[in-house]
Structures are given as structure tokens and as C-alpha cells.
Amino acid sequence: MRLGLVIDLDTCVGCQACAVACKQWNTSGTTGPLSDLNAYDADPTGTWFNRVRTFEYNPQDAPESGGTKTVHFPMSCLQCEDAYCVSVCPTGATYKRKEDGIVLVDQDKCMGCNYCAWACPYGARELDAQSGTMKKCTLCVDRIYDEALPEAERQPACVLTCPTSARMFGDFDDPDSEVSKTVAARDGQALMPELGYTPTNSYLPPRKSVHVPIIETIDNKQAVSGSAERWINKLLGL
Amino acid sequence: MRPVFSVIAFTVLSGAGYGMFCISAILSILNLDSGWPMAMRIAIAALAFALITCGLFCSMFHLANPVNAWRSLSRIRTSWLSREALFALAFYPLSALWVYQWLYAEPMLVLSIAVVLLALVTVYSTGMIYACLRTIRAWNTEQTPGNYILLALASGSFIVYAFCAMSGIHAPVLTALVLAFTGVAAFAKLAYYTWLAKIPKTKSSTAFALGTGEVKLIDTGHSAGNFLTREFGYRIGLSRALLLKATVILLVFIIPVAAVVFKVAALTSVFIALAMMGGLLIERWLFFAEAEHCVNTYYK
């Protein structure tokens, strides 16, 4: 089993609901409370597993691509196959589970040296100021196996809360799962594959908007009304 | 990368200590230390031990949860930090044995060779902690552990040279080694600075899964700083960097070499050794400040 997320960059509207839901779910649970410092002061800071940043993307191959886009980019741990953060950890606090591929941090072993955060290219790991340990997205491991929850709710908090269904959760090793089928259909991408981390999470690029050819019914240069329009515009200095 | 004084102090101090042991053991192997008085040997050994121990103690301040620091020995198979911890600890009994032999017994070639090798391996491991990270382009080169070793040897050998000068000992081979190590270290450091100026800034088109095209940050998703911006968002201006690099070249390379070539007074060489250490602290600070983590791609 290789559990992970698929994030649809075409559908994400940047509402930050997934970031908030993650923060709320992880108020307790396996990794304990995510600290907030100076929460009501001028310079608040805190530990978040999921951060949504917004970018402007200019494809520079207009008109086929449809021009500049605003892309909202949620990022949490990509649960890499060759998770180098696991290799560099000196205490063995970080580990990748064999049964489902989730990368976790054992809060009882972590010494907070930041080395795993240096190794992560995606900024998935943060040092929690209050606990002095490194924390990261747990893929809601305490939700997805919780028998007390109804089966439909045994998904990560961010996936359940997304109002535009831009997040999907499932087993990438199962070719019939929603995530596998979506990645195949929409050509899901890994981030920074050249680093060799082989991330499990996949990002679906925005769909290419189709350039619709417009049939000119009246050739404006020939029509009488067009020339009158142009004469008036010239007169008015437009 | 945000420069952390605890790590800077650790690498500079312990590097000098390992360098001192290395050069002393090399001279012992070449049997060139027979005229060295007992008091000087004790002082060299004590200072080298003190530098290494002080350095390791400083590194503990980098840990946010030091109660688990003992666990850092458990992943020598995959982690360079773990390996460095192991070698640093293993160096103590070995060097203690070597010092006893150096002070009170007949020279033992095997022990001296072992000390040289373990000291070099420890400094190499320290450099590899940074060099093995593919996320930091400025560090991900074999120059990193190479520079760590060369600077450790240069600083350690100059300190031992200063001891010899204070004791009035004429040591031509040591002088030659100081010049050689410092010269090669200078060349390597300049090569590194030249290489660093040429590597492209982090800008990965594959970071966004959007295809080729320009990506610009509009909103970070938070109104204030966070761990990522604080740890990885450190910037240094070009003019400031150049000024600091000039200071490093002056304090670490030019002045010590001049001191050796012009045979300055013994006390002066002590002050120059201190200035060299100060220059190395600046060099290590720059090593951190000029390194850019690829997560900054998402903050541009």
C-alpha cells in the first residue's frame, strides 16, 4: 500500500480550509498540539503541516494556454518513496512505515536538530517551538485507521473538508483507486523529481484551456458600418 | 540558511582541535618532535582536547530537545550526523591513548597513524553532514568536506606552529606544512567562492508541476514569518558578502602565511592564531549565510 494525496491545481481556490482543518485535527492526536506563538500579537507564528501559497503562472505560450493563471498551491508532506529526511535523521525518530508508506516522526525520539527539515525540498517539516521536536503531516494516520469513525470519514481532515474536492486520498499501488485513475487521466506530476526523492503525492496541473477559433461573420474592414465607426473614432480622437 | 552560532563554533573549534592532533601525530610519525619539551606537549594536547570538547558542547545548543541527543548514535548506516557523532566519541579514547604514548612512552607508529586517520575521518564526516544534502546547491559538492579538512589542517597546524614559536623551537618541516596546508586551503576556498558565484539561483521549473513558464509568488498564505522563512529565508547582501570574504582571506590565509614567511615574534603569532580562528568563524558564518535551500523556490 502506498498512501498519499492528489492535489488538483485546477480546482483549488485557495480557501485555506484544508490548512485550518489540518491545524484543528492536530490540536491533539499523535503529534500533539501544534504550537502558536504570539497568536494575538503583531508577529504571530506557528506550526502548520499544510500551507497553501498562491502563485501567478505565466505560461508564455499564449494564446493556446489561455494566458496568465492564479494557481493556489497547497503543500504538505509528499510522503516520498526515497524519503531522504528518513535517511539523514540521526536518532531514528523519523521513519517510513512499510505497510502504507506514511512518513512519521516519533515525538519521543526526536532531538530537534532540524536536519530532516534541511533535507526536505518541499518545506514539509517544521520545528515546533514548544515541544522542541520536528513535526509534519501524518496523513491523518490517527483518522484513516480509526474504527470508531464511520468509513466515509476515515480520510485525512484536509481531504474531507475541501469544498471544491481538490484533494483526493488513496492507495497509489491500487490501479483502481481514485488517485491512481486521476493521476493517469490528468497526467499528475511529482514536484522536483530531479532530486530523486520520488514523492508519492501527485499534483494535477491545470487543464489546458482549448483555444476556440472564432468565425468572423462580418469583416469589419469591409463593412460600411465599420468604416463609419472608424471615421467617428478618428474624429473623436479615440 | 540562517547561520547558527552553535554549529559555526562547533565546526571551527573542533576542526582546529582535530587539525592540531593530526599535525602533531604526523610530526610524531616523521620523528620530528623529539626535541619538543614536555610542558609544550601537555599544553598542545590540553588545548586540542579543549577545542574539540568545547566544540561538541556548543553543538548541543543547536538541539531543541537535547534530552534525546544520546539517540544520535543510532543511525550510522544512513546518517552522516550519526557517523560524525560516533567518530567524535571514538576519537576520545584513541587520542587519550596517543597522548599518553606521546608524553610518557616510546612512539607507536600504529597509534599515530590511527589518530591521523580518525581525525581526518571525523572532519570529513562533519563536512558530509552538509554536503550530502541535495536540497542545498551551495553545499552539495565534494568541495565542502574538502574545505572542512583543509581548513582544520591549516588552523590546527598554525596553532601548533605558534606553540613551537613560543617555546623557541625551530621546526622547518612544520613551517613547510603550515605553508602547504594554508596555501592549498586558500586555493580551495577561492575556487569554492568562484564556483559559488556561478551556480544558478534556485529556480526550478519542476517545482510547480505547471510546465515551463514564469511562476511568481503572490501570497505566502501567512501574514507573518514561520519556521521555513526563519530557517531558510536568510539573505545576505552582495557587498556585505564580498567584504566578509575579503576579511576571511586576510585573516585566515594572508596574515598567517605572512607571519610564517617573515618569522614574526612568538607572541605575535599567538595573536595571529586567534585572529585566524576569528576569520574561520566568519568563513563558517558565510558558508551558512550564502547557502540557499531549494524550498525558497516556493517563496519567490
GROMACS .gro file of N, CA, C and O in nm, chain B residues 197-268:
model
  288
  435ALA      N    1   2.976   3.169  -0.696
  435ALA     CA    2   2.922   3.286  -0.765
  435ALA      C    3   2.857   3.247  -0.896
  435ALA      O    4   2.772   3.319  -0.947
  436LYS      N    5   2.895   3.129  -0.949
  436LYS     CA    6   2.846   3.092  -1.082
  436LYS      C    7   2.723   3.002  -1.077
  436LYS      O    8   2.655   2.988  -1.178
  437ILE      N    9   2.694   2.937  -0.962
  437ILE     CA   10   2.582   2.844  -0.964
  437ILE      C   11   2.451   2.922  -0.972
  437ILE      O   12   2.437   3.027  -0.911
  438PRO      N   13   2.355   2.870  -1.050
  438PRO     CA   14   2.231   2.944  -1.068
  438PRO      C   15   2.151   2.949  -0.939
  438PRO      O   16   2.154   2.855  -0.859
  439LYS      N   17   2.078   3.058  -0.919
  439LYS     CA   18   1.991   3.069  -0.802
  439LYS      C   19   1.881   2.964  -0.815
  439LYS      O   20   1.843   2.928  -0.925
  440THR      N   21   1.828   2.921  -0.699
  440THR     CA   22   1.725   2.817  -0.703
  440THR      C   23   1.604   2.865  -0.780
  440THR      O   24   1.540   2.961  -0.743
  441LYS      N   25   1.576   2.799  -0.887
  441LYS     CA   26   1.458   2.836  -0.967
  441LYS      C   27   1.422   2.713  -1.047
  441LYS      O   28   1.472   2.692  -1.156
  442SER      N   29   1.342   2.631  -0.988
  442SER     CA   30   1.315   2.504  -1.053
  442SER      C   31   1.182   2.508  -1.126
  442SER      O   32   1.079   2.536  -1.066
  443SER      N   33   1.186   2.478  -1.255
  443SER     CA   34   1.061   2.475  -1.329
  443SER      C   35   0.980   2.352  -1.295
  443SER      O   36   0.861   2.345  -1.321
  444THR      N   37   1.046   2.253  -1.233
  444THR     CA   38   0.975   2.132  -1.197
  444THR      C   39   0.914   2.139  -1.058
  444THR      O   40   0.852   2.045  -1.013
  445ALA      N   41   0.934   2.254  -0.991
  445ALA     CA   42   0.886   2.266  -0.853
  445ALA      C   43   0.736   2.285  -0.846
  445ALA      O   44   0.676   2.270  -0.740
  446PHE      N   45   0.674   2.322  -0.958
  446PHE     CA   46   0.532   2.360  -0.952
  446PHE      C   47   0.441   2.270  -1.035
  446PHE      O   48   0.322   2.290  -1.035
  447ALA      N   49   0.495   2.175  -1.108
  447ALA     CA   50   0.414   2.084  -1.189
  447ALA      C   51   0.325   2.159  -1.286
  447ALA      O   52   0.216   2.114  -1.320
  448LEU      N   53   0.370   2.278  -1.327
  448LEU     CA   54   0.286   2.358  -1.417
  448LEU      C   55   0.342   2.363  -1.558
  448LEU      O   56   0.277   2.411  -1.647
  449GLY      N   57   0.464   2.315  -1.577
  449GLY     CA   58   0.526   2.325  -1.708
  449GLY      C   59   0.615   2.447  -1.715
  449GLY      O   60   0.634   2.519  -1.618
  450THR      N   61   0.673   2.471  -1.832
  450THR     CA   62   0.764   2.583  -1.847
  450THR      C   63   0.684   2.713  -1.847
  450THR      O   64   0.573   2.719  -1.896
  451GLY      N   65   0.746   2.814  -1.791
  451GLY     CA   66   0.674   2.941  -1.781
  451GLY      C   67   0.714   3.005  -1.651
  451GLY      O   68   0.771   2.944  -1.563
  452GLU      N   69   0.682   3.131  -1.638
  452GLU     CA   70   0.727   3.206  -1.521
  452GLU      C   71   0.628   3.189  -1.406
  452GLU      O   72   0.507   3.199  -1.425
  453VAL      N   73   0.680   3.161  -1.286
  453VAL     CA   74   0.595   3.149  -1.168
  453VAL      C   75   0.638   3.255  -1.068
  453VAL      O   76   0.755   3.271  -1.038
  454LYS      N   77   0.541   3.328  -1.019
  454LYS     CA   78   0.570   3.438  -0.928
  454LYS      C   79   0.484   3.423  -0.804
  454LYS      O   80   0.365   3.393  -0.814
  455LEU      N   81   0.540   3.446  -0.687
  455LEU     CA   82   0.464   3.433  -0.563
  455LEU      C   83   0.374   3.555  -0.546
  455LEU      O   84   0.417   3.669  -0.560
  456ILE      N   85   0.247   3.528  -0.516
  456ILE     CA   86   0.154   3.637  -0.486
  456ILE      C   87   0.126   3.642  -0.337
  456ILE      O   88   0.125   3.748  -0.276
  457ASP      N   89   0.100   3.523  -0.278
  457ASP     CA   90   0.059   3.520  -0.139
  457ASP      C   91   0.124   3.400  -0.072
  457ASP      O   92   0.112   3.288  -0.120
  458THR      N   93   0.190   3.424   0.041
  458THR     CA   94   0.257   3.313   0.109
  458THR      C   95   0.159   3.230   0.191
  458THR      O   96   0.192   3.124   0.237
  459GLY      N   97   0.037   3.282   0.213
  459GLY     CA   98  -0.061   3.209   0.293
  459GLY      C   99  -0.048   3.238   0.441
  459GLY      O  100  -0.122   3.184   0.522
  460HIS      N  101   0.046   3.322   0.479
  460HIS     CA  102   0.053   3.363   0.620
  460HIS      C  103   0.100   3.507   0.625
  460HIS      O  104   0.174   3.553   0.539
  461SER      N  105   0.056   3.579   0.728
  461SER     CA  106   0.083   3.723   0.734
  461SER      C  107   0.213   3.754   0.806
  461SER      O  108   0.263   3.865   0.799
  462ALA      N  109   0.272   3.656   0.874
  462ALA     CA  110   0.398   3.680   0.945
  462ALA      C  111   0.492   3.564   0.913
  462ALA      O  112   0.462   3.480   0.830
  463GLY      N  113   0.606   3.561   0.978
  463GLY     CA  114   0.705   3.459   0.949
  463GLY      C  115   0.668   3.324   1.006
  463GLY      O  116   0.577   3.311   1.086
  464ASN      N  117   0.740   3.221   0.960
  464ASN     CA  118   0.720   3.088   1.016
  464ASN      C  119   0.855   3.017   1.019
  464ASN      O  120   0.957   3.077   0.985
  465PHE      N  121   0.856   2.893   1.060
  465PHE     CA  122   0.983   2.819   1.071
  465PHE      C  123   1.059   2.822   0.939
  465PHE      O  124   1.181   2.841   0.937
  466LEU      N  125   0.987   2.804   0.827
  466LEU     CA  126   1.055   2.794   0.698
  466LEU      C  127   1.120   2.927   0.659
  466LEU      O  128   1.234   2.929   0.613
  467THR      N  129   1.049   3.037   0.679
  467THR     CA  130   1.106   3.166   0.641
  467THR      C  131   1.222   3.202   0.732
  467THR      O  132   1.320   3.263   0.688
  468ARG      N  133   1.212   3.163   0.860
  468ARG     CA  134   1.320   3.197   0.952
  468ARG      C  135   1.443   3.110   0.928
  468ARG      O  136   1.555   3.160   0.926
  469GLU      N  137   1.423   2.982   0.908
  469GLU     CA  138   1.536   2.890   0.895
  469GLU      C  139   1.603   2.901   0.759
  469GLU      O  140   1.724   2.891   0.746
  470PHE      N  141   1.521   2.920   0.652
  470PHE     CA  142   1.575   2.913   0.517
  470PHE      C  143   1.572   3.045   0.442
  470PHE      O  144   1.623   3.054   0.331
  471GLY      N  145   1.511   3.147   0.500
  471GLY     CA  146   1.492   3.270   0.425
  471GLY      C  147   1.602   3.373   0.447
  471GLY      O  148   1.586   3.489   0.409
  472TYR      N  149   1.713   3.334   0.507
  472TYR     CA  150   1.818   3.431   0.538
  472TYR      C  151   1.885   3.480   0.410
  472TYR      O  152   1.919   3.401   0.324
  473ARG      N  153   1.901   3.612   0.401
  473ARG     CA  154   1.964   3.671   0.282
  473ARG      C  155   2.082   3.757   0.323
  473ARG      O  156   2.079   3.819   0.428
  474ILE      N  157   2.183   3.761   0.238
  474ILE     CA  158   2.295   3.848   0.266
  474ILE      C  159   2.325   3.930   0.141
  474ILE      O  160   2.326   3.878   0.031
  475GLY      N  161   2.349   4.057   0.163
  475GLY     CA  162   2.375   4.146   0.050
  475GLY      C  163   2.510   4.116  -0.013
  475GLY      O  164   2.603   4.070   0.052
  476LEU      N  165   2.523   4.146  -0.142
  476LEU     CA  166   2.645   4.112  -0.216
  476LEU      C  167   2.766   4.188  -0.163
  476LEU      O  168   2.873   4.130  -0.144
  477SER      N  169   2.749   4.317  -0.134
  477SER     CA  170   2.864   4.396  -0.089
  477SER      C  171   2.911   4.349   0.047
  477SER      O  172   3.031   4.344   0.076
  478ARG      N  173   2.812   4.313   0.133
  478ARG     CA  174   2.849   4.264   0.266
  478ARG      C  175   2.923   4.131   0.254
  478ARG      O  176   3.023   4.108   0.323
  479ALA      N  177   2.875   4.047   0.164
  479ALA     CA  178   2.939   3.916   0.145
  479ALA      C  179   3.082   3.935   0.096
  479ALA      O  180   3.174   3.866   0.142
  480LEU      N  181   3.101   4.026   0.002
  480LEU     CA  182   3.235   4.049  -0.052
  480LEU      C  183   3.329   4.101   0.056
  480LEU      O  184   3.445   4.059   0.066
  481LEU      N  185   3.279   4.193   0.138
  481LEU     CA  186   3.361   4.247   0.247
  481LEU      C  187   3.402   4.137   0.344
  481LEU      O  188   3.519   4.128   0.384
  482LEU      N  189   3.307   4.049   0.377
  482LEU     CA  190   3.337   3.941   0.470
  482LEU      C  191   3.433   3.840   0.409
  482LEU      O  192   3.522   3.788   0.476
  483LYS      N  193   3.418   3.814   0.279
  483LYS     CA  194   3.510   3.722   0.212
  483LYS      C  195   3.652   3.779   0.213
  483LYS      O  196   3.749   3.707   0.235
  484ALA      N  197   3.665   3.909   0.188
  484ALA     CA  198   3.797   3.974   0.192
  484ALA      C  199   3.858   3.961   0.331
  484ALA      O  200   3.977   3.932   0.346
  485THR      N  201   3.773   3.979   0.434
  485THR     CA  202   3.821   3.964   0.572
  485THR      C  203   3.870   3.822   0.598
  485THR      O  204   3.974   3.801   0.660
  486VAL      N  205   3.794   3.725   0.549
  486VAL     CA  206   3.832   3.584   0.566
  486VAL      C  207   3.967   3.557   0.502
  486VAL      O  208   4.057   3.499   0.563
  487ILE      N  209   3.983   3.602   0.376
  487ILE     CA  210   4.108   3.576   0.303
  487ILE      C  211   4.225   3.640   0.376
  487ILE      O  212   4.333   3.582   0.388
  488LEU      N  213   4.201   3.760   0.431
  488LEU     CA  214   4.308   3.830   0.504
  488LEU      C  215   4.344   3.757   0.633
  488LEU      O  216   4.461   3.727   0.658
  489LEU      N  217   4.243   3.726   0.715
  489LEU     CA  218   4.270   3.672   0.849
  489LEU      C  219   4.311   3.525   0.847
  489LEU      O  220   4.392   3.483   0.929
  490VAL      N  221   4.253   3.449   0.755
  490VAL     CA  222   4.277   3.304   0.757
  490VAL      C  223   4.397   3.265   0.671
  490VAL      O  224   4.467   3.168   0.703
  491PHE      N  225   4.424   3.340   0.564
  491PHE     CA  226   4.529   3.297   0.472
  491PHE      C  227   4.647   3.393   0.465
  491PHE      O  228   4.760   3.355   0.490
  492ILE      N  229   4.620   3.520   0.433
  492ILE     CA  230   4.731   3.612   0.405
  492ILE      C  231   4.815   3.639   0.529
  492ILE      O  232   4.938   3.623   0.527
  493ILE      N  233   4.749   3.678   0.639
  493ILE     CA  234   4.826   3.717   0.759
  493ILE      C  235   4.902   3.598   0.819
  493ILE      O  236   5.020   3.610   0.851
  494PRO      N  237   4.839   3.479   0.835
  494PRO     CA  238   4.917   3.367   0.889
  494PRO      C  239   5.037   3.330   0.801
  494PRO      O  240   5.145   3.303   0.852
  495VAL      N  241   5.017   3.328   0.668
  495VAL     CA  242   5.129   3.295   0.579
  495VAL      C  243   5.238   3.401   0.593
  495VAL      O  244   5.358   3.368   0.602
  496ALA      N  245   5.200   3.527   0.597
  496ALA     CA  246   5.299   3.635   0.614
  496ALA      C  247   5.373   3.619   0.746
  496ALA      O  248   5.495   3.640   0.752
  497ALA      N  249   5.297   3.581   0.851
  497ALA     CA  250   5.360   3.563   0.982
  497ALA      C  251   5.467   3.455   0.977
  497ALA      O  252   5.574   3.469   1.037
  498VAL      N  253   5.439   3.347   0.904
  498VAL     CA  254   5.535   3.237   0.894
  498VAL      C  255   5.654   3.278   0.808
  498VAL      O  256   5.769   3.257   0.844
  499VAL      N  257   5.626   3.341   0.693
  499VAL     CA  258   5.732   3.376   0.598
  499VAL      C  259   5.826   3.480   0.660
  499VAL      O  260   5.947   3.472   0.646
  500PHE      N  261   5.767   3.578   0.730
  500PHE     CA  262   5.850   3.686   0.786
  500PHE      C  263   5.893   3.657   0.929
  500PHE      O  264   5.951   3.745   0.993
  501LYS      N  265   5.868   3.536   0.977
  501LYS     CA  266   5.913   3.491   1.109
  501LYS      C  267   5.883   3.594   1.217
  501LYS      O  268   5.973   3.645   1.283
  502VAL      N  269   5.755   3.625   1.235
  502VAL     CA  270   5.717   3.725   1.335
  502VAL      C  271   5.744   3.673   1.475
  502VAL      O  272   5.764   3.553   1.495
  503ALA      N  273   5.743   3.766   1.570
  503ALA     CA  274   5.769   3.730   1.709
  503ALA      C  275   5.667   3.629   1.758
  503ALA      O  276   5.554   3.624   1.710
  504ALA      N  277   5.710   3.548   1.855
  504ALA     CA  278   5.627   3.437   1.903
  504ALA      C  279   5.492   3.485   1.953
  504ALA      O  280   5.387   3.428   1.920
  505LEU      N  281   5.491   3.590   2.035
  505LEU     CA  282   5.365   3.637   2.092
  505LEU      C  283   5.272   3.687   1.980
  505LEU      O  284   5.150   3.669   1.987
  506THR      N  285   5.331   3.749   1.878
  506THR     CA  286   5.250   3.795   1.766
  506THR      C  287   5.180   3.679   1.698
  506THR      O  288   5.065   3.690   1.658
   0.00000   0.00000   0.00000
